[in-house]
Coordinates of C-alpha atoms in Angstrom, one line a residue:
Chain A
M131 CA 105.0 65.0 56.6
M132 CA 108.0 64.7 58.9
K133 CA 107.8 68.4 59.6
K134 CA 104.2 68.2 60.5
L135 CA 104.9 65.3 62.8
I136 CA 107.6 67.2 64.6
A137 CA 105.2 70.2 64.9
V138 CA 102.6 68.0 66.5
V139 CA 105.1 66.4 68.9
F140 CA 106.1 69.9 69.9
A141 CA 102.6 71.1 70.3
V142 CA 101.9 68.1 72.6
L143 CA 105.0 68.8 74.6
L144 CA 104.1 72.4 75.0
A145 CA 100.5 71.6 76.1
S146 CA 101.7 69.1 78.7
P147 CA 102.8 69.9 82.3
V148 CA 105.8 71.8 80.9
V149 CA 103.4 74.8 80.6
A150 CA 102.9 74.8 84.3
Q151 CA 106.5 75.6 84.8
E152 CA 106.6 78.6 82.5
A153 CA 108.2 81.8 83.8
P154 CA 106.1 84.1 86.0
D155 CA 105.9 86.9 83.5
A156 CA 105.0 84.6 80.6
L157 CA 102.3 83.0 82.8
V158 CA 100.7 86.4 83.7
K159 CA 100.8 87.5 80.1
R160 CA 99.4 84.3 78.7
V161 CA 96.5 84.2 81.2
T162 CA 95.7 87.9 80.8
E163 CA 95.6 87.7 77.1
E164 CA 93.5 84.5 77.1
V165 CA 91.0 86.1 79.5
L166 CA 90.8 89.4 77.7
E167 CA 90.3 87.7 74.4
I168 CA 87.2 86.0 75.8
V169 CA 86.0 89.2 77.4
R170 CA 86.3 91.1 74.1
K171 CA 84.0 88.6 72.5
D172 CA 81.5 88.2 75.3
K173 CA 78.8 90.8 75.2
D174 CA 77.3 89.6 78.6
I175 CA 80.5 90.3 80.5
Q176 CA 80.9 93.7 78.8
N177 CA 77.4 94.5 79.9
G178 CA 78.3 93.8 83.5
S179 CA 77.3 90.2 84.0
T180 CA 79.3 89.3 87.1
Q181 CA 78.0 85.7 86.8
K182 CA 79.5 85.1 83.4
A183 CA 82.8 86.8 84.5
V184 CA 82.9 84.6 87.6
E185 CA 82.6 81.5 85.4
L186 CA 85.5 82.8 83.3
V187 CA 87.7 83.6 86.3
D188 CA 86.9 80.2 87.8
Q189 CA 88.0 78.4 84.7
K190 CA 91.0 80.4 83.6
V191 CA 92.4 82.4 86.5
L192 CA 91.7 80.4 89.7
P193 CA 94.2 77.6 88.9
H194 CA 97.0 80.1 89.1
F195 CA 96.0 81.7 92.4
D196 CA 97.2 80.4 95.9
F197 CA 94.1 81.3 98.0
R198 CA 95.5 79.9 101.2
H199 CA 98.5 82.2 101.0
M200 CA 96.2 85.1 100.0
T201 CA 93.9 84.5 103.0
A202 CA 96.8 84.3 105.4
L203 CA 98.0 87.6 104.1
A204 CA 94.6 89.2 104.4
V205 CA 94.0 87.9 107.9
G206 CA 97.4 88.9 109.2
K207 CA 98.5 87.9 112.7
D208 CA 95.2 86.4 113.6
W209 CA 95.8 83.6 111.0
K210 CA 97.9 81.6 113.4
K211 CA 95.2 81.7 116.0
A212 CA 92.8 79.9 113.6
S213 CA 92.6 76.1 113.7
P214 CA 93.3 74.1 110.5
A215 CA 89.6 73.7 110.0
Q216 CA 89.0 77.4 110.5
Q217 CA 91.8 78.2 108.1
Q218 CA 90.2 76.0 105.5
Q219 CA 86.8 77.7 106.0
L220 CA 88.3 81.1 105.9
T221 CA 90.1 80.3 102.7
A222 CA 86.9 79.0 101.1
E223 CA 84.9 82.0 101.9
F224 CA 87.6 84.6 101.1
K225 CA 88.1 82.8 97.8
T226 CA 84.5 83.3 96.8
L227 CA 84.7 87.0 97.8
L228 CA 87.9 87.6 95.9
V229 CA 86.8 85.9 92.8
R230 CA 83.7 88.1 92.7
T231 CA 85.8 91.2 93.2
Y232 CA 88.2 90.2 90.5
S233 CA 85.3 89.4 88.2
N234 CA 83.6 92.7 88.8
A235 CA 86.8 94.4 87.8
L236 CA 86.8 92.4 84.6
T237 CA 83.3 93.6 83.6
S238 CA 84.5 97.2 83.4
Y239 CA 87.1 96.2 80.8
K240 CA 86.6 98.3 77.6
N241 CA 89.4 97.4 75.1
Q242 CA 92.1 99.2 77.1
K243 CA 95.6 98.3 76.2
I244 CA 97.7 96.2 78.5
V245 CA 101.4 96.9 78.7
Y246 CA 103.8 94.3 80.3
K247 CA 106.7 96.1 82.1
P248 CA 110.2 94.8 81.8
F249 CA 110.6 91.7 84.1
R250 CA 113.6 90.9 86.2
M251 CA 114.3 87.8 88.2
N252 CA 117.3 85.9 89.5
A253 CA 117.6 82.2 88.8
G254 CA 117.0 80.8 92.2
D255 CA 114.2 83.3 93.3
S256 CA 111.1 81.7 94.9
E257 CA 109.1 85.0 94.6
A258 CA 108.5 87.2 91.7
L259 CA 106.8 90.5 90.9
V260 CA 105.2 90.9 87.5
R261 CA 104.2 94.5 86.6
T262 CA 101.6 95.4 84.1
E263 CA 99.8 98.6 83.1
V264 CA 96.4 99.4 81.8
I265 CA 96.6 102.2 79.3
Q266 CA 93.5 104.2 78.3
P267 CA 93.4 107.5 76.4
G268 CA 92.9 110.6 78.6
S269 CA 93.6 108.8 81.9
K270 CA 96.6 108.0 83.9
P271 CA 97.9 104.5 83.3
V272 CA 96.7 102.1 86.0
P273 CA 99.4 99.7 87.2
I274 CA 98.4 96.2 88.1
D275 CA 101.1 94.2 89.8
Y276 CA 101.1 90.5 90.5
N277 CA 103.1 88.9 93.3
L278 CA 103.9 85.3 92.6
E279 CA 105.4 82.4 94.5
K280 CA 107.0 79.3 93.2
A281 CA 105.2 76.1 94.0
D282 CA 105.6 72.5 92.9
A283 CA 102.8 72.9 90.3
G284 CA 104.3 76.1 88.9
W285 CA 104.1 79.8 89.8
K286 CA 101.1 80.9 91.8
V287 CA 99.8 84.5 92.4
F288 CA 99.3 85.4 96.0
D289 CA 98.7 89.1 95.7
V290 CA 97.2 91.5 93.1
V291 CA 98.0 95.1 93.5
V292 CA 95.9 97.6 91.5
A293 CA 97.0 101.2 91.5
G294 CA 99.0 100.6 94.6
I295 CA 96.1 99.0 96.4
S296 CA 96.5 95.3 97.3
L297 CA 93.1 93.5 96.8
V298 CA 94.3 91.2 99.6
T299 CA 95.9 93.2 102.4
N300 CA 93.3 95.9 102.0
Y301 CA 91.1 93.6 104.2
R302 CA 93.5 93.5 107.1
D303 CA 91.8 96.1 109.3
Q304 CA 88.3 95.0 108.4
F305 CA 89.2 91.4 109.2
A306 CA 91.0 92.3 112.5
Q307 CA 87.8 94.2 113.4
E308 CA 85.6 91.2 112.9
V309 CA 88.0 89.0 114.9
R310 CA 88.0 91.4 117.8
N311 CA 84.2 91.4 117.7
G312 CA 83.4 87.7 117.2
G313 CA 86.7 85.8 117.1
I314 CA 87.8 83.7 114.1
D315 CA 84.3 82.2 113.8
G316 CA 82.9 85.7 113.7
L317 CA 85.1 86.6 110.8
I318 CA 84.1 83.4 108.9
A319 CA 80.5 84.2 109.5
A320 CA 80.9 87.9 108.3
I321 CA 82.6 86.9 105.0
A322 CA 80.0 84.1 104.5
G323 CA 77.2 86.5 105.1
K324 CA 78.7 89.0 102.6
N325 CA 79.0 86.2 100.0
K326 CA 75.4 85.1 100.6
S327 CA 74.0 88.6 100.2
L328 CA 76.0 89.1 97.0
A329 CA 74.8 85.8 95.6
G330 CA 71.2 86.8 96.2
G331 CA 71.6 90.4 94.9
G332 CA 73.6 89.1 91.9
A333 CA 70.9 86.7 90.9
R334 CA 68.4 89.6 90.9
A335 CA 70.7 91.8 88.9
E336 CA 71.2 89.1 86.2
G337 CA 67.4 88.8 85.8
K338 CA 66.9 92.3 84.6
Chain B
M224 CA 103.3 111.0 113.8
T225 CA 105.8 113.3 112.2
G226 CA 108.5 110.6 111.9
R227 CA 110.7 110.4 108.9
L228 CA 110.0 107.9 106.2
M229 CA 111.4 105.0 108.1
T230 CA 112.8 101.8 107.1
V231 CA 110.6 98.9 107.7
K232 CA 112.8 97.7 110.5
K233 CA 112.7 101.0 112.3
R234 CA 109.0 101.2 111.8
A235 CA 108.6 97.7 113.3
A236 CA 110.8 98.7 116.2
I237 CA 108.7 101.7 117.0
G238 CA 105.6 99.7 116.3
C239 CA 106.7 97.3 119.1
L240 CA 107.3 100.2 121.5
V241 CA 103.9 101.7 120.8
A242 CA 102.3 98.3 121.1
G243 CA 104.1 97.7 124.4
A244 CA 103.0 101.1 125.8
M245 CA 99.4 100.4 124.8
A246 CA 99.4 96.8 125.8
V247 CA 96.3 97.3 128.0
A248 CA 94.3 98.4 125.0
G249 CA 95.8 95.7 122.8
P250 CA 98.3 96.3 120.0
A251 CA 95.7 95.9 117.2
W252 CA 93.6 98.8 118.6
A253 CA 96.7 100.9 119.0
E254 CA 97.6 100.4 115.3
E255 CA 94.1 101.4 114.2
T256 CA 93.4 104.4 116.4
A257 CA 96.9 105.8 115.5
R258 CA 95.9 106.0 111.9
D259 CA 92.3 107.0 112.4
P260 CA 91.8 109.0 115.6
F261 CA 88.9 111.0 114.1
E262 CA 87.0 107.9 113.1
G263 CA 83.7 109.1 114.5
F264 CA 83.8 112.4 112.6
N265 CA 85.1 110.6 109.5
R266 CA 82.4 108.1 109.4
G267 CA 79.8 110.9 109.8
M268 CA 81.3 112.8 106.8
F269 CA 81.6 109.6 104.8
A270 CA 77.9 109.0 105.3
V271 CA 77.2 112.7 104.2
N272 CA 79.4 112.2 101.1
E273 CA 77.7 108.9 100.2
G274 CA 74.4 110.7 100.3
L275 CA 75.7 113.6 98.1
D276 CA 77.3 111.1 95.7
T277 CA 74.1 109.1 95.3
V278 CA 71.9 112.2 94.7
V279 CA 74.3 114.5 92.8
F280 CA 77.8 113.4 91.9
R281 CA 77.3 110.0 90.6
P282 CA 74.2 110.9 88.4
V283 CA 76.0 113.9 87.0
A284 CA 79.1 111.7 86.3
Q285 CA 77.0 109.0 84.7
A286 CA 75.2 111.5 82.5
Y287 CA 78.6 112.9 81.4
D288 CA 80.0 109.5 80.8
F289 CA 76.9 108.5 78.7
A290 CA 76.5 111.7 76.7
V291 CA 80.1 112.7 75.9
P292 CA 81.8 110.7 73.1
L293 CA 85.0 108.9 74.1
P294 CA 87.4 111.1 72.1
A295 CA 86.0 114.2 73.8
K296 CA 86.3 112.6 77.2
A297 CA 89.9 111.6 76.5
G298 CA 90.6 115.2 75.4
V299 CA 89.2 116.5 78.7
G300 CA 91.2 114.0 80.6
S301 CA 94.4 114.9 78.7
F302 CA 93.8 118.6 79.1
F303 CA 93.7 118.4 82.9
G304 CA 96.5 115.9 82.9
N305 CA 98.6 118.4 81.0
I306 CA 97.8 121.1 83.6
A307 CA 98.8 118.5 86.3
D308 CA 102.2 118.1 84.7
F309 CA 103.0 121.6 86.1
R310 CA 102.3 120.3 89.6
N311 CA 104.4 117.2 88.8
A312 CA 107.4 119.3 87.7
L313 CA 107.1 121.6 90.7
N314 CA 106.9 118.7 93.2
N315 CA 109.6 116.6 91.5
T316 CA 111.9 119.6 91.9
L317 CA 111.0 120.1 95.5
Q318 CA 111.7 116.4 96.1
G319 CA 115.1 116.7 94.4
K320 CA 114.1 114.5 91.4
L321 CA 115.4 116.9 88.8
A322 CA 115.5 114.5 85.9
D323 CA 111.9 113.7 86.4
A324 CA 111.1 117.4 86.8
G325 CA 112.8 118.1 83.5
S326 CA 110.8 115.4 81.8
D327 CA 107.6 116.8 83.2
L328 CA 108.5 120.3 81.8
G329 CA 109.3 118.7 78.5
R330 CA 105.9 117.0 78.6
L331 CA 104.2 120.3 79.4
L332 CA 106.0 122.0 76.5
I333 CA 105.2 119.4 74.0
N334 CA 101.6 118.7 75.0
S335 CA 100.7 122.4 75.2
T336 CA 102.0 123.1 71.7
V337 CA 102.0 120.0 69.5
G338 CA 99.3 118.5 71.7
I339 CA 97.0 121.5 71.1
F340 CA 96.6 123.0 74.7
G341 CA 97.0 119.5 76.2
L342 CA 94.1 117.9 74.4
F343 CA 96.4 115.2 73.1
D344 CA 99.1 113.5 75.1
V345 CA 101.8 113.4 72.4
A346 CA 104.6 113.3 75.0
S347 CA 103.6 109.9 76.2
E348 CA 103.6 108.6 72.6
L349 CA 107.2 110.0 72.5
G350 CA 108.1 108.0 75.5
L351 CA 108.1 110.7 78.2
E352 CA 106.6 108.9 81.1
K353 CA 103.8 110.6 83.0
H354 CA 104.4 111.1 86.7
D355 CA 102.1 111.5 89.6
E356 CA 103.3 114.0 92.3
D357 CA 101.6 116.4 94.6
F358 CA 102.6 118.5 97.6
G359 CA 101.3 115.9 100.1
Q360 CA 103.9 113.5 98.7
T361 CA 106.5 116.2 98.9
L362 CA 105.8 116.7 102.6
A363 CA 106.1 112.9 103.0
V364 CA 109.5 112.9 101.3
W365 CA 110.5 115.8 103.5
G366 CA 109.8 113.7 106.6
W367 CA 106.1 113.9 107.4
G368 CA 105.7 110.1 106.8
D369 CA 102.6 109.0 108.8
S370 CA 99.6 111.2 109.1
S371 CA 96.1 110.8 110.6
F372 CA 93.2 110.0 108.2
V373 CA 90.5 112.5 107.6
F374 CA 87.4 112.1 105.4
W375 CA 86.0 115.4 104.0
P376 CA 82.7 115.9 102.3
I377 CA 83.2 116.5 98.5
L378 CA 87.0 116.4 98.8
G379 CA 86.8 112.8 100.0
P380 CA 89.6 110.8 101.7
R381 CA 92.7 112.6 102.8
T382 CA 95.2 112.7 105.6
V383 CA 96.0 115.8 107.7
R384 CA 99.2 116.0 105.7
D385 CA 97.5 115.5 102.4
T386 CA 94.8 118.1 103.3
G387 CA 97.6 120.7 103.7
G388 CA 99.2 119.4 100.5
W389 CA 95.9 119.8 98.7
V390 CA 95.7 123.5 99.7
V391 CA 99.2 124.1 98.4
D392 CA 98.4 122.2 95.2
A393 CA 95.3 124.4 94.7
Y394 CA 97.4 127.6 95.1
S395 CA 100.0 126.3 92.6
D396 CA 97.4 125.3 90.1
P397 CA 97.7 127.4 86.9
T398 CA 93.9 127.0 86.4
W399 CA 93.4 129.5 89.2
Y400 CA 95.7 132.2 87.7
T401 CA 95.3 132.0 84.0
L402 CA 91.6 132.5 84.3
N403 CA 91.3 134.8 87.3
K404 CA 89.8 137.4 85.1
S405 CA 86.8 135.2 84.5
V406 CA 85.4 133.6 87.6
A407 CA 82.7 131.8 85.7
A408 CA 85.2 130.2 83.3
R409 CA 87.4 129.2 86.1
N410 CA 84.6 127.6 88.1
S411 CA 83.3 125.8 85.0
L412 CA 86.8 124.3 84.6
V413 CA 87.0 123.2 88.3
A414 CA 83.6 121.7 88.0
L415 CA 84.4 119.9 84.8
R416 CA 87.6 118.5 86.3
F417 CA 85.6 117.2 89.3
V418 CA 83.1 115.5 87.0
D419 CA 85.9 114.1 84.9
V420 CA 87.6 112.6 87.9
R421 CA 84.3 111.2 89.3
A422 CA 83.4 109.7 85.9
S423 CA 86.8 108.0 85.8
L424 CA 85.9 106.3 89.1
L425 CA 82.5 104.9 87.9
P426 CA 83.9 101.5 87.0
S427 CA 85.3 100.9 90.5
D428 CA 81.9 101.7 92.2
K429 CA 80.6 98.2 91.9
V430 CA 83.9 96.6 92.8
V431 CA 84.2 98.5 96.1
E432 CA 80.5 98.1 96.9
E433 CA 80.7 94.3 96.5
A434 CA 84.2 93.8 97.9
A435 CA 83.9 95.6 101.2
L436 CA 82.7 94.2 104.5
D437 CA 82.8 97.8 105.8
K438 CA 82.9 100.3 103.0
Y439 CA 84.3 103.1 105.0
A440 CA 87.2 101.0 106.2
Y441 CA 87.8 99.6 102.7
V442 CA 87.9 103.1 101.2
R443 CA 90.1 104.4 104.0
D444 CA 92.7 101.6 103.8
A445 CA 92.7 101.7 100.0
Y446 CA 93.5 105.4 100.1
L447 CA 96.3 105.0 102.7
Q448 CA 97.8 102.1 100.6
R449 CA 97.6 104.1 97.4
R450 CA 99.3 107.1 99.0
R451 CA 102.0 104.9 100.4
N452 CA 102.6 103.5 96.9
Q453 CA 102.7 107.0 95.4
I454 CA 105.1 108.3 98.0
F455 CA 107.5 105.5 97.1
D456 CA 106.9 106.1 93.3
G457 CA 105.2 102.8 92.8
R458 CA 107.8 100.6 94.6
P459 CA 106.9 100.6 98.3
P460 CA 108.7 98.0 100.5
R461 CA 106.5 95.0 100.9
L462 CA 104.7 94.6 104.3
D463 CA 105.5 91.6 106.4
D464 CA 104.4 88.2 105.1
V465 CA 102.8 86.1 107.8
L466 CA 102.2 82.7 106.3
D467 CA 102.4 79.8 108.8

């Protein structure tokens, strides 16, 4: 009885905000495993349903991403030219686009094995790099690296690098081009337009 | 353009100089045109390749992906991966990474024998890590750091440096020699490798299609980032962080 009670107390402690302060590598591993566990059981996601994958990412992955930092990184030096309101709009639109990209990548998951590389960090570090690898027979392993930053609410991911390609900074030139053509508002409109066209096309694709 | 692999600081200093010199055009332009001076040609070739891909490459790769069972596909991938280990060993040697080169030769030996002509990657199971080297990376390590971007039909994204590297890789590819008695067999192998590579990229088609504001620029920048990562063996110095 006592043992059970202690177990329950521990379970409650573990489920409370203590979890938010878990180490970066533990966080990445836990979220990855949770998400893949769901994907493995979800036929819709396996069959390419972006909508279902977006719901999953919204619920499980989003809370651990710092989209403001990501957007600043993607926009580069033009970020400081944007007003606070524009920065907020940019972040909102870019978040939608990134979540969709990430979700699309999830739908191509086919039971590959994920390997978590040895993790190193010094006690006072405010940034961390967690390296993972996707292993599939007959192909080169695909590295996926997560850059995290320490925040009050725990560690937050601000960059995801797949096979050496940052899903975030890969937008720098495209965004700079839009800013040159139409200013910050032009960039916001361009991302919003892309999101709108994807939402429309996505709805059609789900229907078939 | 032919500068050494510079430290970030040096790079930034030179970047400032270039930006200053081209202040009239604006530093952002200077940066972009420096990497992609043939943009007009490249975009034209990109469009040609997209057309070819839609009509020929992707359908063939999809048919292959659909028709061939997974173990066979894995065998094909491992077979070409084994041949590539020769290139890895050669280029690791040229870059002075002798321990890696030795490991690559060990992989080649084990997989060609125990792994039955490379059909099974036994060496990875034994803990011999697979590397990813080519002559373009060797040129970069030797000092040809930055190079202009070129998009070729069929061959796809390259830089000027990597185009030269690709030619050397092709000449050092055992496929071309072991089978030079039978042109038909050699060409079949080259075609199969092409289909295998294209098929392995099928899952990323939708990702790129939906993520890009400008697909050409997205593919170009992804290629350049990936090369930078490969040249630094997966640990490139981080680019500047510009949070307010």
